[in-house]
CSV table of C-alpha atoms (C1' of nucleotides) in Angstrom, one decimal:
chain,number,residue,atom,x,y,z
A,1,MET,CA,10.5,3.4,9.0
A,2,GLN,CA,10.9,2.8,5.1
A,3,SER,CA,8.6,4.0,2.3
A,4,TYR,CA,6.9,1.4,0.1
A,5,THR,CA,9.5,2.1,-2.6
A,6,GLU,CA,12.5,1.9,-0.3
A,7,GLU,CA,11.2,-1.5,0.8
A,8,ASN,CA,11.1,-2.7,-2.6
A,9,TYR,CA,14.6,-1.7,-3.3
A,10,LEU,CA,15.9,-3.4,-0.1
A,11,LYS,CA,14.0,-6.6,-1.1
A,12,ILE,CA,15.4,-6.5,-4.6
A,13,ILE,CA,19.0,-5.9,-3.4
A,14,TYR,CA,18.5,-8.7,-0.8
A,15,HIS,CA,17.5,-11.1,-3.5
A,16,LEU,CA,20.3,-10.1,-5.9
A,17,SER,CA,23.0,-10.1,-3.4
A,18,VAL,CA,22.5,-13.9,-2.9
A,19,ILE,CA,23.7,-14.2,-6.5
A,20,SER,CA,26.5,-11.6,-6.5
A,21,ASN,CA,27.7,-9.2,-3.9
A,22,PRO,CA,27.9,-6.2,-4.0
A,23,VAL,CA,25.0,-5.7,-6.3
A,24,GLN,CA,25.2,-3.6,-9.5
A,25,THR,CA,23.2,-0.6,-10.3
A,26,ASN,CA,22.0,-2.1,-13.6
A,27,ALA,CA,20.9,-5.3,-12.0
A,28,ILE,CA,18.6,-3.4,-9.7
A,29,ALA,CA,17.4,-1.2,-12.5
A,30,GLU,CA,16.3,-4.3,-14.5
A,31,LYS,CA,14.6,-6.2,-11.6
A,32,ILE,CA,12.8,-3.1,-10.4
A,33,GLN,CA,11.8,-2.0,-13.9
A,34,THR,CA,13.3,1.5,-13.8
A,35,LYS,CA,16.3,3.4,-15.0
A,36,ALA,CA,19.7,3.2,-13.8
A,37,ALA,CA,19.7,6.8,-12.9
A,38,SER,CA,16.8,6.3,-10.6
A,39,VAL,CA,18.6,3.5,-8.9
A,40,THR,CA,21.6,5.7,-8.2
A,41,ASP,CA,19.3,8.3,-6.7
A,42,MET,CA,17.6,5.8,-4.4
A,43,LEU,CA,21.0,4.2,-3.4
A,44,LYS,CA,22.2,7.5,-2.2
A,45,LYS,CA,19.0,7.7,-0.1
A,46,LEU,CA,19.2,4.2,1.3
A,47,SER,CA,22.9,5.0,2.0
A,48,ASP,CA,22.1,8.1,4.0
A,49,LYS,CA,19.7,6.0,6.0
A,50,GLU,CA,22.4,3.5,6.7
A,51,LEU,CA,20.5,0.6,5.2
A,52,VAL,CA,23.1,0.0,2.5
A,53,ASP,CA,26.8,0.4,2.1
A,54,TYR,CA,27.2,2.2,-1.2
A,55,VAL,CA,30.4,3.0,-3.1
A,56,LYS,CA,30.1,5.0,-6.4
A,57,TYR,CA,30.6,2.8,-9.3
A,58,GLN,CA,31.2,-0.2,-7.2
A,59,GLY,CA,27.7,-1.2,-6.2
A,60,VAL,CA,25.9,-1.7,-2.9
A,61,THR,CA,25.7,-4.1,-0.1
A,62,LEU,CA,23.1,-4.3,2.6
A,63,THR,CA,24.0,-3.2,6.1
A,64,GLU,CA,22.8,-5.4,9.0
A,65,LYS,CA,20.0,-3.0,9.5
A,66,GLY,CA,19.1,-3.2,5.9
A,67,LYS,CA,19.4,-6.9,5.7
A,68,LEU,CA,16.9,-7.2,8.6
A,69,ALA,CA,14.4,-4.9,7.0
A,70,ALA,CA,14.8,-6.9,3.7
A,71,ILE,CA,14.3,-10.2,5.3
A,72,ASN,CA,11.3,-8.9,7.1
A,73,ILE,CA,9.6,-8.2,3.9
A,74,VAL,CA,10.5,-11.5,2.5
A,75,ARG,CA,9.0,-13.1,5.6
A,76,LYS,CA,5.7,-11.1,5.1
A,77,HIS,CA,5.6,-11.9,1.4
A,78,ARG,CA,6.0,-15.6,2.0
A,79,LEU,CA,3.5,-15.8,4.7
A,80,TRP,CA,1.0,-14.1,2.7
A,81,GLU,CA,1.7,-16.6,-0.2
A,82,VAL,CA,0.9,-19.4,2.1
A,83,PHE,CA,-2.3,-17.6,3.3
A,84,LEU,CA,-3.4,-17.2,-0.3
A,85,VAL,CA,-2.8,-20.7,-1.2
A,86,GLU,CA,-3.8,-22.5,1.9
A,87,LYS,CA,-6.8,-20.4,2.8
A,88,LEU,CA,-8.1,-18.6,-0.2
A,89,ASN,CA,-7.5,-21.3,-2.7
A,90,PHE,CA,-5.1,-19.4,-4.9
A,91,LYS,CA,-2.9,-21.4,-7.3
A,92,TRP,CA,0.9,-21.0,-6.8
A,93,ASP,CA,1.3,-19.1,-9.9
A,94,GLU,CA,-1.4,-16.7,-8.9
A,95,VAL,CA,0.1,-15.5,-5.6
A,96,HIS,CA,3.1,-13.4,-6.5
A,97,ASP,CA,1.6,-10.0,-7.5
A,98,VAL,CA,-1.0,-9.9,-4.6
A,99,ALA,CA,1.7,-10.8,-2.2
A,100,GLU,CA,3.9,-8.1,-3.6
A,101,GLU,CA,1.4,-5.7,-2.4
A,102,LEU,CA,0.5,-7.3,0.9
A,103,GLU,CA,4.2,-7.5,2.0
A,104,HIS,CA,4.1,-3.8,2.6
A,105,ILE,CA,1.3,-3.7,5.2
A,106,LYS,CA,2.8,-2.4,8.3
A,107,SER,CA,1.8,-4.2,11.5
A,108,THR,CA,3.8,-6.5,13.5
A,109,LEU,CA,0.7,-7.9,15.3
A,110,LEU,CA,-0.9,-8.7,12.0
A,111,ILE,CA,2.1,-10.7,10.8
A,112,GLU,CA,2.6,-12.6,14.0
A,113,ARG,CA,-1.1,-13.5,14.2
A,114,LEU,CA,-1.0,-14.6,10.6
A,115,ASP,CA,2.0,-16.8,11.3
A,116,GLU,CA,0.1,-18.4,14.1
A,117,PHE,CA,-3.2,-18.7,12.1
A,118,LEU,CA,-1.2,-20.5,9.4
A,119,GLU,CA,0.5,-22.7,12.1
A,120,PHE,CA,4.0,-21.4,11.6
A,121,PRO,CA,4.7,-22.6,8.2
A,122,LYS,CA,8.4,-23.2,7.2
A,123,VAL,CA,8.2,-22.9,3.6
A,124,ASP,CA,6.0,-20.9,1.0
A,125,PRO,CA,4.1,-22.5,-1.9
A,126,HIS,CA,7.2,-22.4,-4.1
A,127,GLY,CA,9.3,-24.2,-1.4
A,128,ASP,CA,11.2,-21.1,-0.3
A,129,PRO,CA,12.0,-20.9,3.4
A,130,ILE,CA,10.0,-18.5,5.6
A,131,PRO,CA,12.3,-16.7,8.0
A,132,ASP,CA,11.3,-16.4,11.6
A,133,GLN,CA,10.7,-13.0,13.6
A,134,HIS,CA,14.4,-12.7,14.1
A,135,GLY,CA,15.4,-13.3,10.4
A,136,ASN,CA,16.7,-16.7,10.9
A,137,PHE,CA,16.0,-19.4,8.1
A,138,ALA,CA,15.5,-23.0,8.7
A,139,ALA,CA,18.3,-24.7,6.5
A,140,ILE,CA,16.9,-26.5,3.4
A,141,SER,CA,19.1,-28.7,1.3
A,142,PHE,CA,18.4,-29.5,-2.2
A,143,VAL,CA,20.0,-30.1,-5.6
A,144,LYS,CA,18.8,-28.9,-9.0
A,145,LEU,CA,17.1,-31.6,-10.9
A,146,ASN,CA,19.4,-31.3,-13.8
A,147,ARG,CA,22.3,-32.4,-11.6
A,148,LEU,CA,20.7,-35.7,-10.8
A,149,LYS,CA,22.1,-39.0,-12.4
A,150,VAL,CA,20.0,-41.7,-13.9
A,151,ASN,CA,18.2,-43.7,-11.2
A,152,ASP,CA,18.5,-41.0,-8.7
A,153,LYS,CA,15.3,-40.4,-6.6
A,154,GLY,CA,14.0,-37.5,-4.7
A,155,THR,CA,11.1,-35.3,-3.8
A,156,ILE,CA,10.3,-31.9,-5.3
A,157,THR,CA,10.8,-29.3,-2.6
A,158,GLY,CA,11.1,-26.1,-4.5
A,159,VAL,CA,11.5,-24.1,-7.8
A,160,SER,CA,14.1,-21.4,-8.6
A,161,GLU,CA,11.9,-19.5,-11.1
A,162,HIS,CA,8.6,-18.1,-10.0
A,163,SER,CA,7.0,-16.9,-13.3
A,164,SER,CA,3.5,-17.8,-13.9
A,165,PRO,CA,4.1,-19.6,-17.3
A,166,PHE,CA,6.6,-21.8,-15.8
A,167,LEU,CA,4.6,-22.7,-12.7
A,168,LYS,CA,1.6,-23.5,-14.8
A,169,HIS,CA,3.7,-25.7,-17.0
A,170,LEU,CA,4.9,-27.7,-13.9
A,171,GLU,CA,1.3,-27.9,-12.8
A,172,LYS,CA,0.2,-29.3,-16.0
A,173,LEU,CA,3.1,-32.0,-15.9
A,174,GLY,CA,2.0,-32.8,-12.3
A,175,LEU,CA,5.4,-31.6,-11.1
A,176,THR,CA,4.2,-30.0,-7.9
A,177,LEU,CA,5.7,-29.7,-4.3
A,178,GLY,CA,6.0,-33.0,-2.5
A,179,LYS,CA,5.9,-35.3,-5.6
A,180,LYS,CA,8.4,-38.1,-5.6
A,181,ILE,CA,10.3,-38.6,-8.9
A,182,GLU,CA,13.0,-40.8,-10.4
A,183,VAL,CA,15.3,-40.0,-13.2
A,184,SER,CA,15.0,-42.8,-15.8
A,185,GLU,CA,17.0,-41.3,-18.5
A,186,ILE,CA,19.2,-38.4,-19.5
A,187,ILE,CA,19.1,-37.5,-23.2
A,188,ASP,CA,22.7,-36.6,-24.3
A,189,PHE,CA,21.5,-34.8,-27.5
A,190,ASP,CA,19.7,-31.9,-25.7
A,191,GLY,CA,20.2,-32.6,-22.0
A,192,SER,CA,16.5,-33.2,-21.4
A,193,VAL,CA,15.5,-35.5,-18.6
A,194,GLU,CA,13.0,-38.4,-18.5
A,195,LEU,CA,11.3,-38.9,-15.1
A,196,SER,CA,9.1,-41.4,-13.6
A,197,ILE,CA,6.4,-39.6,-11.6
A,198,ASP,CA,3.1,-41.1,-10.4
A,199,GLY,CA,3.9,-44.2,-12.4
A,200,ASN,CA,4.1,-42.3,-15.6
A,201,LYS,CA,7.2,-41.3,-17.6
A,202,ILE,CA,7.5,-37.7,-18.8
A,203,ASN,CA,10.2,-35.8,-20.6
A,204,ILE,CA,11.3,-32.3,-19.5
A,205,SER,CA,13.9,-29.9,-21.1
A,206,ARG,CA,17.1,-29.1,-19.3
A,207,GLU,CA,15.8,-25.6,-19.0
A,208,VAL,CA,12.9,-26.8,-17.0
A,209,ALA,CA,15.1,-29.2,-15.0
A,210,LYS,CA,17.3,-26.6,-13.9
A,211,HIS,CA,14.7,-24.7,-12.1
A,212,ILE,CA,13.2,-27.8,-10.2
A,213,LEU,CA,14.8,-28.3,-6.7
A,214,ILE,CA,15.0,-31.9,-5.4
A,215,SER,CA,15.7,-33.2,-2.0
A,216,LYS,CA,16.5,-36.7,-1.0
B,1,MET,CA,-7.7,3.1,-11.6
B,2,GLN,CA,-7.1,5.3,-8.6
B,3,SER,CA,-4.1,6.0,-6.5
B,4,TYR,CA,-3.8,5.3,-2.7
B,5,THR,CA,-4.5,8.8,-1.9
B,6,GLU,CA,-7.4,9.3,-4.3
B,7,GLU,CA,-9.1,6.3,-2.8
B,8,ASN,CA,-8.8,7.8,0.6
B,9,TYR,CA,-10.4,11.0,-0.5
B,10,LEU,CA,-13.2,9.0,-2.2
B,11,LYS,CA,-13.8,7.0,1.0
B,12,ILE,CA,-13.9,10.0,3.1
B,13,ILE,CA,-16.2,12.0,0.9
B,14,TYR,CA,-18.5,9.0,0.8
B,15,HIS,CA,-18.7,8.8,4.6
B,16,LEU,CA,-19.2,12.5,5.0
B,17,SER,CA,-21.8,12.7,2.3
B,18,VAL,CA,-24.0,10.5,4.4
B,19,ILE,CA,-24.1,13.2,6.9
B,20,SER,CA,-24.4,16.3,4.5
B,21,ASN,CA,-24.3,16.6,0.9
B,22,PRO,CA,-22.5,18.2,-0.9
B,23,VAL,CA,-19.4,17.8,1.2
B,24,GLN,CA,-17.4,20.9,2.3
B,25,THR,CA,-13.7,21.3,1.7
B,26,ASN,CA,-12.8,21.8,5.3
B,27,ALA,CA,-14.7,18.7,6.5
B,28,ILE,CA,-12.6,16.6,4.2
B,29,ALA,CA,-9.4,18.5,5.3
B,30,GLU,CA,-10.2,17.7,9.0
B,31,LYS,CA,-10.9,14.1,8.4
B,32,ILE,CA,-8.0,13.4,6.2
B,33,GLN,CA,-5.7,15.3,8.4
B,34,THR,CA,-4.5,17.8,5.7
B,35,LYS,CA,-4.9,21.4,4.7
B,36,ALA,CA,-8.0,22.9,2.9
B,37,ALA,CA,-5.6,24.0,0.0
B,38,SER,CA,-4.6,20.3,-0.5
B,39,VAL,CA,-8.2,19.3,-0.5
B,40,THR,CA,-9.0,21.8,-3.3
B,41,ASP,CA,-6.2,20.5,-5.4
B,42,MET,CA,-7.4,16.9,-5.0
B,43,LEU,CA,-11.0,17.7,-5.7
B,44,LYS,CA,-9.9,19.2,-9.1
B,45,LYS,CA,-8.1,16.0,-9.9
B,46,LEU,CA,-11.1,13.8,-8.9
B,47,SER,CA,-13.4,16.1,-10.9
B,48,ASP,CA,-11.1,15.8,-13.9
B,49,LYS,CA,-11.4,12.1,-13.6
B,50,GLU,CA,-15.1,12.3,-13.2
B,51,LEU,CA,-15.2,10.8,-9.7
B,52,VAL,CA,-17.0,13.9,-8.3
B,53,ASP,CA,-19.0,16.7,-9.2
B,54,TYR,CA,-17.2,19.8,-7.8
B,55,VAL,CA,-18.4,23.4,-7.8
B,56,LYS,CA,-15.9,25.9,-6.6
B,57,TYR,CA,-16.8,27.1,-3.1
B,58,GLN,CA,-20.0,25.0,-3.1
B,59,GLY,CA,-18.4,21.4,-2.3
B,60,VAL,CA,-18.4,18.1,-3.8
B,61,THR,CA,-20.7,15.1,-4.5
B,62,LEU,CA,-19.5,11.8,-5.7
B,63,THR,CA,-20.6,10.8,-9.3
B,64,GLU,CA,-22.0,7.4,-9.7
B,65,LYS,CA,-18.5,6.2,-10.8
B,66,GLY,CA,-16.9,7.7,-7.7
B,67,LYS,CA,-19.6,6.3,-5.5
B,68,LEU,CA,-19.0,2.8,-6.7
B,69,ALA,CA,-15.3,3.2,-6.3
B,70,ALA,CA,-15.8,4.5,-2.7
B,71,ILE,CA,-18.2,1.7,-1.9
B,72,ASN,CA,-15.8,-0.9,-3.1
B,73,ILE,CA,-13.1,0.5,-0.7
B,74,VAL,CA,-15.6,0.4,2.1
B,75,ARG,CA,-16.5,-3.2,1.2
B,76,LYS,CA,-12.8,-4.2,1.2
B,77,HIS,CA,-12.2,-2.4,4.5
B,78,ARG,CA,-15.1,-4.2,6.3
B,79,LEU,CA,-14.3,-7.6,5.0
B,80,TRP,CA,-10.6,-7.2,6.2
B,81,GLU,CA,-12.0,-6.2,9.6
B,82,VAL,CA,-14.1,-9.3,9.8
B,83,PHE,CA,-11.0,-11.3,8.8
B,84,LEU,CA,-8.9,-9.7,11.5
B,85,VAL,CA,-11.4,-10.3,14.2
B,86,GLU,CA,-12.8,-13.8,13.2
B,87,LYS,CA,-9.6,-15.4,12.0
B,88,LEU,CA,-6.7,-13.5,13.8
B,89,ASN,CA,-8.3,-12.8,17.0
B,90,PHE,CA,-7.9,-9.0,16.8
B,91,LYS,CA,-10.1,-7.0,19.2
B,92,TRP,CA,-12.7,-4.8,17.7
B,93,ASP,CA,-10.8,-1.6,18.7
B,94,GLU,CA,-7.6,-2.9,17.1
B,95,VAL,CA,-8.7,-3.5,13.5
B,96,HIS,CA,-9.2,0.0,12.1
B,97,ASP,CA,-5.7,1.0,11.3
B,98,VAL,CA,-4.6,-2.2,9.7
B,99,ALA,CA,-7.9,-2.5,7.7
B,100,GLU,CA,-7.2,1.1,6.6
B,101,GLU,CA,-4.1,-0.3,4.8
B,102,LEU,CA,-5.4,-3.6,3.6
B,103,GLU,CA,-8.3,-1.8,1.9
B,104,HIS,CA,-6.1,-0.5,-0.8
B,105,ILE,CA,-4.8,-3.9,-2.1
B,106,LYS,CA,-5.9,-4.2,-5.6
B,107,SER,CA,-7.1,-7.7,-6.5
B,108,THR,CA,-10.6,-8.6,-7.2
B,109,LEU,CA,-10.0,-12.2,-6.9
B,110,LEU,CA,-8.5,-11.7,-3.5
B,111,ILE,CA,-11.5,-9.8,-2.1
B,112,GLU,CA,-14.0,-12.3,-3.6
B,113,ARG,CA,-12.1,-15.2,-2.2
B,114,LEU,CA,-11.8,-13.5,1.1
B,115,ASP,CA,-15.6,-12.9,1.1
B,116,GLU,CA,-16.0,-16.7,0.4
B,117,PHE,CA,-13.6,-17.8,3.1
B,118,LEU,CA,-15.4,-15.5,5.6
B,119,GLU,CA,-18.7,-17.1,4.5
B,120,PHE,CA,-20.1,-13.9,3.1
B,121,PRO,CA,-20.5,-11.8,6.3
B,122,LYS,CA,-23.3,-9.2,6.2
B,123,VAL,CA,-21.8,-6.9,8.8
B,124,ASP,CA,-18.3,-6.0,10.0
B,125,PRO,CA,-17.1,-6.3,13.8
B,126,HIS,CA,-18.8,-2.9,14.5
B,127,GLY,CA,-22.1,-3.8,13.0
B,128,ASP,CA,-21.6,-1.8,9.9
B,129,PRO,CA,-23.1,-3.4,6.8
B,130,ILE,CA,-20.7,-5.0,4.2
B,131,PRO,CA,-21.9,-4.0,0.6
B,132,ASP,CA,-21.9,-6.7,-2.0
B,133,GLN,CA,-19.8,-6.8,-5.2
B,134,HIS,CA,-22.3,-4.5,-6.8
B,135,GLY,CA,-22.3,-2.1,-4.1
B,136,ASN,CA,-25.6,-2.9,-2.4
B,137,PHE,CA,-26.1,-3.0,1.2
B,138,ALA,CA,-28.4,-5.2,3.3
B,139,ALA,CA,-30.9,-2.9,5.0
B,140,ILE,CA,-30.1,-2.7,8.7
B,141,SER,CA,-32.5,-0.9,11.0
B,142,PHE,CA,-31.7,0.3,14.4
B,143,VAL,CA,-32.3,3.1,17.0
B,144,LYS,CA,-29.8,5.0,19.0
B,145,LEU,CA,-29.8,3.8,22.6
B,146,ASN,CA,-30.5,7.2,23.9
B,147,ARG,CA,-33.8,7.2,22.2
B,148,LEU,CA,-35.3,4.2,24.0
B,149,LYS,CA,-37.8,4.5,26.7
B,150,VAL,CA,-37.8,2.9,30.1
B,151,ASN,CA,-38.5,-0.8,29.9
B,152,ASP,CA,-37.7,-0.9,26.2
B,153,LYS,CA,-35.5,-3.9,25.2
B,154,GLY,CA,-33.4,-4.6,22.4
B,155,THR,CA,-30.0,-6.1,21.0
B,156,ILE,CA,-26.7,-4.2,20.4
B,157,THR,CA,-26.2,-4.3,16.6
B,158,GLY,CA,-23.8,-1.4,16.0
B,159,VAL,CA,-21.8,1.5,17.2
B,160,SER,CA,-21.6,5.0,15.5
B,161,GLU,CA,-18.2,5.8,16.9
B,162,HIS,CA,-15.1,3.7,16.1
B,163,SER,CA,-12.4,5.2,18.3
B,164,SER,CA,-10.3,2.7,20.3
B,165,PRO,CA,-11.0,4.3,23.7
B,166,PHE,CA,-14.7,4.2,23.1
B,167,LEU,CA,-14.7,0.6,22.0
B,168,LYS,CA,-12.5,-0.4,24.9
B,169,HIS,CA,-14.9,1.3,27.3
B,170,LEU,CA,-17.9,-0.6,25.8
B,171,GLU,CA,-15.8,-3.9,26.0
B,172,LYS,CA,-15.2,-3.2,29.7
B,173,LEU,CA,-18.9,-2.7,30.3
B,174,GLY,CA,-19.7,-5.9,28.5
B,175,LEU,CA,-21.5,-4.0,25.8
B,176,THR,CA,-20.7,-5.9,22.7
B,177,LEU,CA,-22.5,-6.8,19.6
B,178,GLY,CA,-25.4,-9.2,20.0
B,179,LYS,CA,-25.8,-8.5,23.8
B,180,LYS,CA,-29.4,-8.0,24.9
B,181,ILE,CA,-30.2,-5.0,27.0
B,182,GLU,CA,-33.2,-3.4,28.8
B,183,VAL,CA,-33.6,0.1,29.8
B,184,SER,CA,-34.3,0.2,33.5
B,185,GLU,CA,-34.1,3.8,34.2
B,186,ILE,CA,-33.4,7.1,32.5
B,187,ILE,CA,-31.8,9.8,34.9
B,188,ASP,CA,-33.3,13.2,34.1
B,189,PHE,CA,-30.5,15.1,35.6
B,190,ASP,CA,-27.9,14.2,33.0
B,191,GLY,CA,-29.7,12.0,30.5
B,192,SER,CA,-27.6,9.0,31.6
B,193,VAL,CA,-29.3,5.6,31.1
B,194,GLU,CA,-29.4,2.6,33.5
B,195,LEU,CA,-29.4,-0.8,31.7
B,196,SER,CA,-29.9,-4.4,32.6
B,197,ILE,CA,-27.5,-6.5,30.8
B,198,ASP,CA,-26.5,-10.1,31.7
B,199,GLY,CA,-28.5,-9.7,34.9
B,200,ASN,CA,-26.6,-6.8,36.0
B,201,LYS,CA,-27.5,-3.2,36.1
B,202,ILE,CA,-25.1,-0.5,34.7
B,203,ASN,CA,-25.1,3.1,34.1
B,204,ILE,CA,-23.8,4.8,30.9
B,205,SER,CA,-23.7,8.4,30.0
B,206,ARG,CA,-25.9,9.8,27.4
B,207,GLU,CA,-22.7,10.6,25.3
B,208,VAL,CA,-22.0,6.8,25.3
B,209,ALA,CA,-25.6,5.8,24.8
B,210,LYS,CA,-25.9,8.0,21.6
B,211,HIS,CA,-23.3,5.9,19.9
B,212,ILE,CA,-24.9,2.4,20.6
B,213,LEU,CA,-27.1,1.1,18.0
B,214,ILE,CA,-30.0,-1.1,19.1
B,215,SER,CA,-32.4,-3.3,17.1
B,216,LYS,CA,-35.5,-5.0,18.3
C,1,DA,C1',48.2,1.1,-22.9
C,2,DA,C1',45.1,3.5,-25.9
C,3,DA,C1',40.6,2.8,-28.0
C,4,DA,C1',36.0,1.3,-27.7
C,5,DA,C1',32.3,-0.5,-25.1
C,6,DT,C1',29.9,-0.7,-21.0
C,7,DT,C1',28.3,0.9,-16.8
C,8,DT,C1',27.2,4.5,-13.8
C,9,DT,C1',26.6,9.2,-12.1
C,10,DT,C1',25.2,13.9,-12.6
C,11,DA,C1',22.3,17.7,-14.0
C,12,DG,C1',17.9,19.4,-14.8
C,13,DA,C1',13.1,18.4,-15.6
C,14,DT,C1',8.5,16.0,-14.4
C,15,DT,C1',4.7,14.1,-11.6
C,16,DT,C1',2.1,13.5,-7.3
C,17,DG,C1',0.7,15.2,-3.3
C,18,DT,C1',1.6,18.3,0.0
C,19,DC,C1',2.4,23.1,2.2
C,20,DT,C1',2.2,28.5,3.4
C,21,DA,C1',0.5,32.9,2.5
C,22,DA,C1',-2.2,35.8,0.2
C,23,DA,C1',-6.6,36.6,-2.3
C,24,DC,C1',-11.1,35.8,-3.1
C,25,DT,C1',-16.2,34.1,-1.9
C,26,DT,C1',-19.8,33.4,0.8
C,27,DA,C1',-22.2,33.7,5.3
C,28,DT,C1',-23.0,36.3,9.5
C,29,DA,C1',-23.6,40.4,12.1
C,30,DA,C1',-24.3,45.0,13.3
D,1,DT,C1',-25.8,47.2,3.8
D,2,DT,C1',-21.3,47.6,5.0
D,3,DA,C1',-18.0,45.3,8.2
D,4,DT,C1',-16.2,41.1,9.8
D,5,DA,C1',-15.8,36.3,10.0
D,6,DA,C1',-15.4,32.0,8.1
D,7,DG,C1',-14.5,29.0,4.4
D,8,DT,C1',-12.3,28.3,0.0
D,9,DT,C1',-9.0,28.9,-3.8
D,10,DT,C1',-4.9,30.5,-6.2
D,11,DA,C1',0.0,31.0,-6.6
D,12,DG,C1',4.2,29.6,-5.8
D,13,DA,C1',7.3,26.3,-3.4
D,14,DC,C1',8.9,21.7,-1.8
D,15,DA,C1',9.8,16.5,-1.2
D,16,DA,C1',9.6,11.9,-3.2
D,17,DA,C1',10.5,9.2,-6.9
D,18,DT,C1',11.0,9.1,-11.5
D,19,DC,C1',12.9,10.4,-16.3
D,20,DT,C1',16.3,11.9,-20.5
D,21,DA,C1',20.5,13.4,-22.1
D,22,DA,C1',25.1,14.1,-21.3
D,23,DA,C1',29.3,13.4,-18.6
D,24,DA,C1',32.3,10.6,-16.1
D,25,DA,C1',34.3,6.2,-14.6
D,26,DT,C1',35.2,1.4,-15.2
D,27,DT,C1',35.9,-2.6,-17.9
D,28,DT,C1',37.0,-4.9,-22.2
D,29,DT,C1',39.2,-5.3,-26.5
D,30,DT,C1',42.7,-4.7,-29.6
DNA sequence: AAAAATTTTTAGATTTGTCTAAACTTATAA
DNA sequence: TTATAAGTTTAGACAAATCTAAAAATTTTT
């Protein structure tokens, strides 16, 4: 069994390893809001427990065991987010911190019953896929909104940025999951994108477009 | 704000202080599964934070601030228990350990929304009252089943023992919350009680009867 | 390929909560 | 009222997770 802190490290390493593998000490330190020296200490510990493969100065990779543990935490986090939004009327920008705590509750029965109660959701309120008990994800295909061409259509199915200000901004613009959009113009000057949504036209910056995931 | 451990101490002191006040070091040590020396250390810390009044060798009492903190944890514990039983189909003997973890999740919004979602329950699955946001309990009156006389009638409204074996035993006998019972005989020899319940007659030991709470 | 910059690790200290063993208080009994 | 027992506290140590400062390794630049 892992401690609360160990679980957080595993989860962060998991998320970072999607971007680049092996994961660097400093990258972990930044995400976990701690110092590189503390990360080194923890990596040794996780390595002793065979949750990560760690080579001094070279970074870490999750072992199969570590990866399973990490995915399990991600599963719990995302199920709790669904619960908060669907059952307790939280907004999608309010769920992260609470789910961050709830994800560490240790009870297999609890999480399986919660999954059932929520009717086995496949994605969380940000469109991220929820792995099943065995750690398998349903394949979800999407493109970033900034990659679309003029006249391309699609549905908003996710976001790649989870900060509250960003999510509130999208909410205000009506850019929520499930909404259908069409690209009406791409402004050369700044790369910003003009969209049709709900019959209106709105302009969003390239920076915002980058973090909106679209499926056909 | 209190740590996870501090919260546990406050909760235990609260429960013990109902039985005898001030609360003794050893009583806490036993409940919290630790050594008296560790308790002494923690009492000093809680005293520094003005959560308890602590006099060396004399025991502790919760301050108003400590009592509010403790009741808030009890509130969260009991609301989560209701959630587990009502929404996730946990049995009443399965909820304690999970609620023990859930009670430490820090989010006022979460707990107020949960309360609303559960439609403001007044009691938990064991019949214990759930304090409101301000720490007020609804008055619940009851007598212990072993105090009833022959022909006395009443409804099971609570239990004063929360162990899984005890609760499973009651469940097997059909002695669950809300059930109406009538005392048909009290056996002098061992103090055991014969009850009518659902048209059947059953015999329960005095020890079991002591922990069943009855209201008229 | 040596110098400079960046990244990472080590060494030693700190905090929280725990422990054992010994010392001290209070309560009980002879 | 002294002796004994029970309960509590102190002193000193330890494990987990963190930190700072300095040393070491790696990468980048010149």
